[in-house]
Amino acid sequence: MNVGWDGEKRIHGMMLHIDIKDGKIWIQHNGTERRIAQDLLDLGVPKQDIVLAFHSPTRRKYTDFAVS
C-alpha cells in the first residue's frame, strides 16, 4: 500500500491486492515489478489454483490459469 502526502494532496493506493477465495489465490491487482503469479508457481502453487482476476472472466479462459 502506498500511503502519505504529496504537499496538500493525499496519496492512498494499493500496490498489490491478492484474495484467497474458495481455496484459490486471486491476483486482483499487481502494481509491483514482481511477477507474482510466477513467484507462486515457483513456490509450487498449481496454475489451476491461481486466478488472474485483473483479466475479465472472458479473457481468463485464454490463459493457462484458473478462470474462477
Coordinates of C-alpha atoms in Angstrom, one line a residue:
M1 CA 0.0 0.0 0.0
N2 CA 1.2 3.5 -0.8
V3 CA 0.1 6.0 1.8
G4 CA 1.2 9.5 2.5
W5 CA 1.0 13.1 1.4
D6 CA 2.3 15.0 -1.6
G7 CA 2.0 18.6 -0.4
E8 CA -1.7 19.0 0.2
K9 CA -2.7 16.0 -1.9
R10 CA -3.4 12.7 -0.1
I11 CA -1.8 9.6 -1.6
H12 CA -3.5 6.3 -0.9
G13 CA -3.3 3.3 -3.3
M14 CA -2.8 -0.4 -3.4
M15 CA 0.4 -1.7 -4.8
L16 CA -0.7 -5.3 -4.5
H17 CA -4.1 -6.9 -3.9
I18 CA -4.5 -10.7 -3.5
D19 CA -7.5 -12.5 -2.2
I20 CA -7.9 -16.1 -1.2
K21 CA -11.4 -17.3 -2.1
D22 CA -12.6 -20.9 -2.2
G23 CA -9.0 -22.2 -1.8
K24 CA -7.7 -20.3 -4.8
I25 CA -5.4 -17.3 -5.0
W26 CA -7.0 -14.4 -6.8
I27 CA -4.5 -11.8 -8.0
Q28 CA -6.7 -8.7 -8.2
H29 CA -4.0 -6.1 -8.9
N30 CA -0.3 -6.1 -9.2
G31 CA 1.3 -2.7 -9.3
T32 CA 4.8 -4.0 -8.5
E33 CA 7.6 -5.1 -10.7
R34 CA 7.3 -8.6 -9.4
R35 CA 5.7 -11.4 -11.4
I36 CA 3.5 -12.6 -8.6
A37 CA 1.9 -15.4 -10.5
Q38 CA 5.4 -16.7 -11.4
D39 CA 6.5 -16.4 -7.8
L40 CA 3.6 -18.5 -6.7
L41 CA 4.3 -21.1 -9.4
D42 CA 8.0 -21.2 -8.3
L43 CA 6.7 -21.9 -4.7
G44 CA 4.7 -24.9 -6.0
V45 CA 1.2 -23.5 -6.3
P46 CA -0.5 -25.1 -9.3
K47 CA -1.8 -22.9 -12.1
Q48 CA -5.4 -24.2 -11.5
D49 CA -5.2 -22.6 -8.0
I50 CA -4.3 -19.1 -9.3
V51 CA -6.8 -16.7 -10.8
L52 CA -5.6 -13.7 -12.8
A53 CA -8.5 -11.6 -11.6
F54 CA -7.2 -8.5 -13.3
H55 CA -8.3 -10.0 -16.6
S56 CA -12.0 -10.1 -17.4
P57 CA -13.6 -13.6 -17.0
T58 CA -14.0 -13.9 -20.7
R59 CA -10.2 -13.3 -21.2
R60 CA -9.1 -15.7 -18.4
K61 CA -10.1 -18.7 -20.4
Y62 CA -7.2 -17.9 -22.8
T63 CA -4.6 -18.2 -20.0
D64 CA -3.2 -21.4 -18.5
F65 CA -4.5 -20.3 -15.1
A66 CA -7.9 -20.8 -13.4
V67 CA -10.9 -19.0 -14.7
S68 CA -12.6 -18.7 -11.3

